[in-house]
Amino acid sequence: MTRYREFHRRSIEAPEDFWRDEARRIHWETPFETVLDRSNPPFARWFVGGRTNLCHNAVDRHLAERAQQNALVYISTETGIERRYTYAELYAEINRMAAVMRSLGVKRGDRVLIYLPMIPEAVFAMLACARLGAIHSVVFGGFAAPSLAARIDDAKPALIVTADAGARGGKVIDYTPLVDEALARAQHKPPHVLRIDRQLAPERLNASYLVDYEPLREQFFDVHVPCEWLESNEPSYVLYTSGTTGRPKGVVRDVGGYAVALAASMEYIFEGRAGDTMFTASDIGWVVGHSYIIYAPLIAGLTTVMYEGTPIRPDGGIWWRLVEQHRINLMFTAPTALRVLKKQDPALLKKSDLSSLRTLFLAGEPLDEPTASWITDALGKPVVDNYWQTETGWPMLAIQRGVEALPQKLGSPGVPVYGYNLTLRNEQTGDVCAPGEKGVITLGYPLPPGCMSTVWGDDRRFVSTYWSSVPDQQLYSTFDWGIQDDNGYVTILGRTDDVINVAGHRLGTREIEEALSSHAAVAEVAVVGVADPLKGQVALAFVVLRDAERYAPEDARAKLEADLAATVDRQLGAIARPARVHMVAMLPKTRSGKLLRRAIAALAEGRDPGDLPTIEDASALQQVRDALTAGGKA
Ligand code: PRX
């Protein structure tokens, strides 16, 4: 472990020296004056005074050496479309998109909300924003109109980019009606909505604010748009993520620090070299998509594979065939996808030639031991679990094979990554935990480059949410429980807050509760996450009705349950839909009225809820038990 230990130690003890060296990986139009500004903790500013541009680093910079290398390979098993873009072609498309955006009034510092399915234009749009110095905010295509409206009002975009439709599992999802509804709900009205017309939606919605992309693209076909040279700490994007409250937070990322952190991670964690091909099966609406479908592979000169479709259509062998056909070297996905594949037909993996594949990376949710063992044995290649968050932008825990190929420990995403002063702390005292003792995973100040710089429009929320849970200490809380062994390997034990993780999707139980509460029949509601063999976790809802009698008959109750599920679909999106909605007469609460969510979750998982001295009425627990027995466990 010497090499890793020494590497990590230097990154923590001499961060300025460490990151000054790493900063050479990217192009600086103007060199930075200061590596790190710590004058205003917990805020940290990296590479102060340096001017650079993410699009230049991801694309323009490679034109001299790899103009004819594929930059982006796009495969859609939904539409049967496959497209390849060399770096030169990607450059041209980004310039067209940037010229179109500029013609619609987008300028440096403006926000552009991107609500797109997995199509190449999403990459063009994100990089066009980077080129113009506009701040993109990508909203996952699975989110419903009210979620979209909330993000429009928070980010106040100058432009929305959307498509006529997305497709998933063979089903077409119309996007423009959702945007239309979101705009009707939102206070903020962006002047234009740019639509990529895939000709998928059965009916064309036409509204005066809608502008079709294709005619404009033609108009600006040969236009070159220069890169805006941004100060390293200007924002590059805002990405909303769920937390304890019902209101998602806009995670803000900088420019220079992000580029440097991603470039370094490609060597030390992913071992990706220019010319390699990387397939990250995530979505551009999530942080993994931002960092490892788009920015990191392109900054490092790789070919990135973008995939629209599911892992099991046309069959569970599709991803492995893609590896063979495209000679994929690095693959990155979430454990749920593997559990799904394992359940389908694990032997399908053996039918493809996987010799090009060097390493499989997994992140986003706990990797269970059976899945880890299965895939490691089946592939016969390293499987690298890595732990991080939307907030950090790149891994915090991993075996950093580019530093030292330490052995994997089943069930653990590995050891702290260079740059992160990661410690486990006692929740009450803030003391560092002894090996084997459970604690909250925290990060010391300053966070390394690439991590969130603030909450969009709300510096105070950044401080109060992330930096205030450990008394009297300057520590960032991840809100994850963990346990560390003698060798430094950390195992993740779940969230300390009300965030749940369904199939690798991060959801706030409060958001789901708010959606359910909007239904007229609901008086009170508690949503908890419970363990699920396939999805990792699923949401269960416990609802107290205003008029229980009305829903006493079996059929009325079944109809209400379906209705409540549909309410969540409409408010948040189908990904947030609870697996079951149970009706109870009363919810377990403390005497001060706080919901005892952990006790409910324990019961739902068949565990003992433990001593609850502050419970107001212990019979509420029995209610929950009865509902679970009557309704069958999730
Ligand atoms: O609880 C941790 C879990 O996912 C959360 C972050 O989710 P998100 O913001 O969507 O970012 C995902 C980036 C990969 C974390 O707080 N989590 C993430 N990776 C792992 C994980 N839990 C266990 N093992 C992991 N490798």
Coordinates of C-alpha atoms in Angstrom, one line a residue, residues 105-519:
G105 CA -29.9 35.4 -27.3
V106 CA -27.9 33.0 -25.1
K107 CA -24.8 34.6 -23.7
R108 CA -22.1 34.0 -21.0
G109 CA -23.6 33.4 -17.6
D110 CA -27.1 32.6 -18.9
R111 CA -28.6 29.3 -17.8
V112 CA -29.8 26.9 -20.5
L113 CA -32.1 24.1 -19.3
I114 CA -31.6 20.9 -21.2
Y115 CA -34.5 18.4 -21.0
L116 CA -33.5 15.8 -23.6
P117 CA -33.4 12.1 -24.1
M118 CA -30.2 10.3 -24.8
I119 CA -29.5 11.8 -28.2
P120 CA -26.2 13.2 -29.6
E121 CA -27.8 16.7 -29.6
A122 CA -27.7 16.6 -25.8
V123 CA -23.9 16.3 -26.0
F124 CA -23.8 19.1 -28.6
A125 CA -26.1 21.3 -26.4
M126 CA -24.1 20.8 -23.2
L127 CA -20.8 21.5 -24.9
A128 CA -22.2 24.4 -26.8
C129 CA -23.2 25.9 -23.5
A130 CA -19.7 25.3 -22.2
R131 CA -18.3 27.0 -25.4
L132 CA -20.5 30.1 -24.9
G133 CA -19.9 30.3 -21.2
A134 CA -23.5 29.6 -20.6
I135 CA -24.5 27.4 -17.6
H136 CA -26.3 24.2 -18.5
S137 CA -28.8 22.6 -16.2
V138 CA -29.7 19.1 -17.5
V139 CA -33.0 17.8 -16.1
F140 CA -33.4 14.0 -16.3
G141 CA -36.0 13.1 -19.0
G142 CA -37.9 10.9 -16.6
F143 CA -38.9 13.9 -14.4
A144 CA -42.5 15.1 -14.7
A145 CA -43.8 18.6 -15.4
P146 CA -44.0 19.9 -11.8
S147 CA -40.4 18.8 -11.1
L148 CA -39.3 20.5 -14.3
A149 CA -41.3 23.7 -13.4
A150 CA -39.5 23.8 -10.0
R151 CA -36.1 23.7 -11.8
I152 CA -37.1 26.3 -14.3
D153 CA -38.1 28.7 -11.5
D154 CA -34.9 28.0 -9.6
A155 CA -32.4 28.2 -12.6
K156 CA -34.3 30.9 -14.5
P157 CA -33.0 29.7 -17.9
A158 CA -32.7 32.0 -20.9
L159 CA -33.5 29.0 -23.1
I160 CA -34.8 25.4 -22.8
V161 CA -33.6 22.8 -25.2
T162 CA -35.9 19.8 -25.6
A163 CA -37.0 17.1 -28.1
D164 CA -40.3 16.0 -29.4
A165 CA -40.0 12.7 -27.6
G166 CA -37.9 10.2 -25.8
A167 CA -38.3 6.4 -25.9
R168 CA -37.8 3.7 -23.3
G169 CA -38.4 0.0 -23.5
G170 CA -40.2 0.5 -26.9
K171 CA -42.6 3.2 -25.5
V172 CA -42.5 6.7 -26.9
I173 CA -42.7 9.5 -24.3
D174 CA -43.8 12.9 -25.6
Y175 CA -41.6 15.6 -24.2
T176 CA -43.1 18.8 -25.5
P177 CA -46.5 18.5 -23.7
L178 CA -44.5 18.1 -20.5
V179 CA -42.5 21.2 -21.2
D180 CA -45.7 23.0 -22.1
E181 CA -47.3 22.1 -18.8
A182 CA -44.1 23.0 -16.9
L183 CA -44.0 26.4 -18.5
A184 CA -47.7 27.0 -17.6
R185 CA -46.8 26.2 -14.0
A186 CA -43.5 28.1 -13.7
Q187 CA -43.3 31.7 -12.8
H188 CA -40.3 32.2 -15.0
K189 CA -40.9 32.2 -18.7
P190 CA -37.9 31.7 -20.9
P191 CA -38.4 33.4 -24.3
H192 CA -37.6 30.4 -26.4
V193 CA -37.8 26.6 -26.3
L194 CA -35.6 24.9 -28.9
R195 CA -36.9 21.6 -30.0
I196 CA -34.9 18.7 -31.6
D197 CA -37.5 17.0 -33.8
R198 CA -36.8 13.3 -33.8
Q199 CA -40.1 12.7 -35.5
L200 CA -41.0 10.2 -32.8
A201 CA -44.0 11.9 -31.2
P202 CA -47.2 10.9 -32.9
E203 CA -48.6 14.4 -32.7
R204 CA -46.7 17.7 -33.1
L205 CA -47.4 20.2 -30.5
N206 CA -47.1 23.7 -31.8
A207 CA -46.7 26.7 -29.6
S208 CA -45.4 30.2 -30.4
Y209 CA -42.4 29.8 -28.1
L210 CA -41.3 26.6 -29.8
V211 CA -38.4 26.8 -32.3
D212 CA -37.3 23.8 -34.3
Y213 CA -33.6 23.1 -34.4
E214 CA -33.0 21.6 -37.8
P215 CA -33.8 24.7 -40.0
L216 CA -31.6 26.9 -37.7
R217 CA -28.8 24.4 -37.8
E218 CA -28.9 24.6 -41.6
Q219 CA -28.7 28.3 -41.4
F220 CA -25.6 28.2 -39.2
F221 CA -24.0 25.2 -40.8
D222 CA -20.5 26.7 -41.3
V223 CA -20.4 29.1 -38.5
H224 CA -17.5 29.0 -36.1
V225 CA -18.2 30.3 -32.5
P226 CA -15.1 31.1 -30.5
C227 CA -14.8 29.7 -27.0
E228 CA -15.4 32.2 -24.1
W229 CA -12.4 32.0 -21.8
L230 CA -13.9 31.7 -18.3
E231 CA -12.2 32.3 -15.0
S232 CA -11.7 28.9 -13.4
N233 CA -14.3 29.5 -10.7
E234 CA -17.1 30.7 -12.9
P235 CA -20.0 28.1 -12.9
S236 CA -20.1 25.6 -15.7
Y237 CA -23.3 23.8 -14.7
V238 CA -26.1 23.4 -12.2
L239 CA -27.4 19.9 -11.6
Y240 CA -30.3 19.4 -9.2
T241 CA -30.2 16.6 -6.7
S242 CA -32.5 15.4 -3.9
G243 CA -31.8 15.9 -0.2
T244 CA -33.7 16.0 3.1
T245 CA -36.2 18.7 2.1
G246 CA -38.8 18.5 -0.6
R247 CA -36.9 21.1 -2.6
P248 CA -34.0 19.8 -4.7
K249 CA -30.7 21.6 -4.5
G250 CA -28.9 23.0 -7.5
V251 CA -25.3 21.7 -7.2
V252 CA -23.0 24.2 -8.9
R253 CA -19.8 23.1 -10.5
D254 CA -16.9 25.3 -11.6
V255 CA -14.9 25.2 -14.8
G256 CA -11.1 24.7 -14.2
G257 CA -11.2 22.6 -11.1
Y258 CA -13.7 20.2 -12.7
A259 CA -11.6 19.8 -15.9
V260 CA -8.5 19.1 -13.8
A261 CA -10.2 16.7 -11.5
L262 CA -11.8 14.7 -14.3
A263 CA -8.6 14.6 -16.3
A264 CA -6.6 13.3 -13.3
S265 CA -9.3 10.7 -12.5
M266 CA -9.1 9.3 -16.0
E267 CA -5.5 8.3 -15.3
Y268 CA -5.5 7.4 -11.6
I269 CA -8.9 5.8 -11.3
F270 CA -10.2 4.8 -14.8
E271 CA -6.8 4.2 -16.5
G272 CA -8.3 5.6 -19.7
R273 CA -5.9 6.7 -22.4
A274 CA -6.4 8.8 -25.5
G275 CA -7.8 6.6 -28.2
D276 CA -9.5 4.2 -25.8
T277 CA -13.3 3.6 -26.0
M278 CA -15.4 4.1 -22.9
F279 CA -19.0 3.1 -22.5
T280 CA -20.8 4.7 -19.5
A281 CA -24.3 3.4 -19.3
S282 CA -25.9 6.2 -17.4
D283 CA -28.0 9.1 -18.4
I284 CA -26.9 12.7 -19.2
G285 CA -29.5 13.8 -16.5
W286 CA -27.3 12.3 -13.8
V287 CA -23.9 13.2 -12.5
V288 CA -22.3 10.0 -13.8
G289 CA -23.5 11.0 -17.3
H290 CA -22.1 14.6 -17.0
S291 CA -18.7 13.4 -15.8
Y292 CA -18.2 10.0 -17.5
I293 CA -20.3 10.0 -20.6
I294 CA -19.2 13.5 -21.6
Y295 CA -16.6 15.5 -19.9
A296 CA -13.9 13.1 -18.6
P297 CA -13.6 10.8 -21.6
L298 CA -13.6 13.7 -24.1
I299 CA -11.1 15.8 -22.1
A300 CA -8.8 12.8 -22.0
G301 CA -9.2 12.2 -25.8
L302 CA -11.2 8.9 -25.7
T303 CA -14.1 7.8 -27.8
T304 CA -17.3 7.9 -25.7
V305 CA -20.2 5.6 -26.3
M306 CA -23.7 7.0 -25.7
Y307 CA -26.5 4.5 -25.5
E308 CA -30.3 5.0 -25.6
G309 CA -32.1 1.9 -24.5
T310 CA -32.3 -0.6 -21.7
P311 CA -29.8 -3.3 -20.9
I312 CA -32.3 -6.1 -21.8
R313 CA -33.7 -5.0 -25.2
P314 CA -33.6 -6.7 -27.6
D315 CA -32.1 -9.1 -25.1
G316 CA -29.7 -9.2 -22.1
G317 CA -26.7 -9.7 -24.3
I318 CA -26.9 -6.3 -26.0
W319 CA -24.3 -4.5 -23.8
W320 CA -21.8 -7.3 -24.3
R321 CA -22.3 -7.3 -28.0
L322 CA -21.6 -3.5 -28.0
V323 CA -18.4 -4.2 -26.2
E324 CA -17.4 -6.7 -29.0
Q325 CA -18.6 -4.5 -31.9
H326 CA -17.1 -1.3 -30.7
R327 CA -14.0 -2.7 -29.0
I328 CA -14.9 -1.0 -25.7
N329 CA -12.1 -0.8 -23.2
L330 CA -13.8 0.7 -20.2
M331 CA -17.3 0.2 -19.1
F332 CA -19.2 2.0 -16.3
T333 CA -22.7 1.3 -15.0
A334 CA -24.7 0.9 -11.8
P335 CA -25.1 -2.4 -9.8
T336 CA -28.8 -2.6 -10.5
A337 CA -28.1 -3.1 -14.2
L338 CA -25.9 -6.0 -13.4
R339 CA -28.5 -7.5 -11.1
V340 CA -31.0 -7.2 -13.9
L341 CA -28.6 -8.9 -16.4
K342 CA -27.8 -11.7 -13.9
K343 CA -31.5 -12.4 -13.5
Q344 CA -32.1 -12.5 -17.2
D345 CA -29.5 -15.0 -18.5
P346 CA -26.0 -14.7 -17.0
A347 CA -24.6 -16.9 -19.7
L348 CA -25.2 -14.3 -22.4
L349 CA -22.0 -12.6 -21.4
K350 CA -20.0 -15.5 -22.6
K351 CA -21.4 -15.2 -26.1
S352 CA -19.5 -12.1 -26.9
D353 CA -15.8 -11.5 -27.4
L354 CA -15.0 -9.2 -24.4
S355 CA -11.2 -9.3 -24.9
S356 CA -11.1 -5.5 -25.5
L357 CA -12.6 -4.8 -22.1
R358 CA -10.0 -3.9 -19.4
T359 CA -12.1 -2.8 -16.5
L360 CA -15.7 -2.5 -15.4
F361 CA -16.6 0.4 -13.1
L362 CA -19.7 0.4 -10.9
A363 CA -21.1 3.3 -8.8
G364 CA -24.3 4.9 -7.6
E365 CA -25.5 2.4 -5.0
P366 CA -24.1 -0.4 -2.9
L367 CA -22.6 -3.3 -4.8
D368 CA -23.8 -6.4 -3.0
E369 CA -21.4 -9.3 -2.6
P370 CA -23.2 -11.9 -4.7
T371 CA -23.4 -9.5 -7.7
A372 CA -19.8 -8.5 -7.2
S373 CA -18.6 -12.1 -7.1
W374 CA -20.7 -13.1 -10.1
I375 CA -19.5 -10.4 -12.4
T376 CA -15.9 -10.6 -11.3
D377 CA -15.8 -14.3 -12.0
A378 CA -17.8 -14.1 -15.2
L379 CA -15.7 -11.3 -16.7
G380 CA -12.3 -12.3 -15.3
K381 CA -11.4 -8.6 -15.2
P382 CA -11.1 -6.1 -12.5
V383 CA -14.5 -4.7 -11.3
V384 CA -14.0 -1.4 -9.6
D385 CA -16.7 -0.2 -7.3
N386 CA -16.5 3.6 -6.7
Y387 CA -18.4 5.7 -4.3
W388 CA -19.3 9.4 -4.8
Q389 CA -22.2 11.8 -5.1
T390 CA -23.6 14.5 -7.4
E391 CA -22.0 17.0 -5.0
T392 CA -18.4 15.6 -5.5
G393 CA -18.6 15.1 -9.3
W394 CA -16.0 12.3 -9.2
P395 CA -15.1 9.4 -7.0
M396 CA -14.3 9.7 -3.3
L397 CA -13.7 6.0 -2.6
A398 CA -12.2 3.6 -5.1
I399 CA -9.3 1.3 -5.7
Q400 CA -7.1 3.7 -7.7
R401 CA -5.5 1.3 -10.1
G402 CA -3.6 4.0 -11.9
V403 CA -1.9 4.7 -8.6
E404 CA -1.6 1.2 -7.1
A405 CA -3.7 -1.8 -7.9
L406 CA -4.6 -2.7 -4.3
P407 CA -6.7 -5.8 -3.8
Q408 CA -10.5 -5.4 -3.9
K409 CA -12.4 -6.1 -0.8
L410 CA -15.9 -7.5 -1.4
G411 CA -18.6 -5.2 -0.3
S412 CA -16.3 -2.1 -0.1
P413 CA -15.8 0.6 -2.8
G414 CA -12.2 0.7 -1.5
V415 CA -10.0 3.4 0.0
P416 CA -10.2 7.2 0.1
V417 CA -9.3 8.8 -3.2
Y418 CA -6.4 11.3 -3.4
G419 CA -7.5 14.9 -2.7
Y420 CA -10.3 13.8 -0.3
N421 CA -9.5 14.1 3.4
L422 CA -12.1 11.5 4.2
T423 CA -12.8 10.4 7.8
L424 CA -15.6 8.6 9.6
R425 CA -17.0 10.5 12.5
N426 CA -19.1 9.9 15.5
E427 CA -22.5 11.6 14.8
Q428 CA -22.8 13.3 18.2
T429 CA -19.2 14.1 19.2
G430 CA -17.6 14.5 15.8
D431 CA -14.7 12.3 17.0
V432 CA -12.9 10.2 14.4
C433 CA -14.2 6.6 14.6
A434 CA -11.9 3.7 15.5
P435 CA -11.5 1.0 12.8
G436 CA -14.7 -1.1 12.8
E437 CA -16.8 1.6 14.4
K438 CA -19.8 3.0 12.4
G439 CA -19.8 6.7 11.6
V440 CA -20.8 9.4 9.2
I441 CA -18.5 9.8 6.2
T442 CA -17.1 13.3 6.2
L443 CA -14.6 15.3 4.1
G444 CA -12.2 17.8 5.5
Y445 CA -11.8 21.4 4.2
P446 CA -11.0 22.1 1.4
L447 CA -12.9 19.8 -0.9
P448 CA -10.6 18.9 -3.8
P449 CA -11.1 20.5 -7.3
G450 CA -14.2 19.4 -9.2
C451 CA -16.5 19.2 -6.2
M452 CA -19.6 21.5 -5.9
S453 CA -18.7 25.1 -5.3
T454 CA -22.1 26.1 -3.8
V455 CA -25.9 25.6 -4.0
W456 CA -27.2 27.6 -6.9
G457 CA -28.3 31.0 -5.7
D458 CA -28.0 30.0 -2.1
D459 CA -24.5 30.1 -0.5
R460 CA -26.1 29.9 2.9
R461 CA -27.8 26.6 2.1
F462 CA -24.5 25.2 1.0
V463 CA -23.0 26.0 4.4
S464 CA -26.1 25.0 6.5
T465 CA -26.8 21.7 4.6
Y466 CA -23.3 20.3 4.1
W467 CA -21.0 21.9 6.6
S468 CA -22.9 22.2 9.8
S469 CA -23.7 18.6 11.0
V470 CA -20.5 18.1 12.9
P471 CA -20.4 20.6 15.8
D472 CA -17.4 23.0 15.9
Q473 CA -15.6 21.4 13.0
Q474 CA -15.1 22.4 9.4
L475 CA -16.4 19.2 7.9
Y476 CA -18.5 18.3 4.9
S477 CA -21.1 15.6 5.5
T478 CA -21.8 13.1 2.8
F479 CA -24.9 12.0 4.8
D480 CA -23.7 8.4 4.4
W481 CA -23.0 5.9 7.1
G482 CA -19.9 3.9 6.8
I483 CA -17.4 1.7 8.5
Q484 CA -13.6 1.6 7.9
D485 CA -11.3 -1.3 8.5
D486 CA -7.7 -1.4 9.6
N487 CA -6.4 -1.0 6.1
G488 CA -8.6 2.0 5.3
Y489 CA -11.2 0.2 3.2
V490 CA -14.6 1.8 3.8
T491 CA -18.0 0.0 3.5
I492 CA -21.1 2.1 2.9
L493 CA -24.0 1.4 5.3
G494 CA -26.8 3.7 3.9
R495 CA -27.8 7.3 4.3
T496 CA -28.1 9.3 7.5
D497 CA -30.9 11.4 5.9
D498 CA -34.1 10.8 4.1
V499 CA -32.6 10.1 0.8
I500 CA -33.2 6.7 -0.8
N501 CA -31.6 5.0 -3.7
V502 CA -33.9 3.2 -6.1
A503 CA -32.0 1.4 -8.9
G504 CA -29.2 3.9 -8.6
H505 CA -31.6 6.8 -8.8
R506 CA -31.3 9.2 -5.9
L507 CA -34.7 10.2 -4.5
G508 CA -35.8 12.3 -1.6
T509 CA -38.6 10.6 0.5
R510 CA -39.8 14.1 1.4
E511 CA -40.4 14.9 -2.3
I512 CA -42.5 11.7 -2.7
E513 CA -44.4 12.6 0.5
E514 CA -45.2 16.0 -0.8
A515 CA -46.4 14.5 -4.1
L516 CA -48.7 12.1 -2.2
S517 CA -50.0 14.8 0.1
S518 CA -51.3 16.8 -2.9
H519 CA -53.9 14.1 -3.3

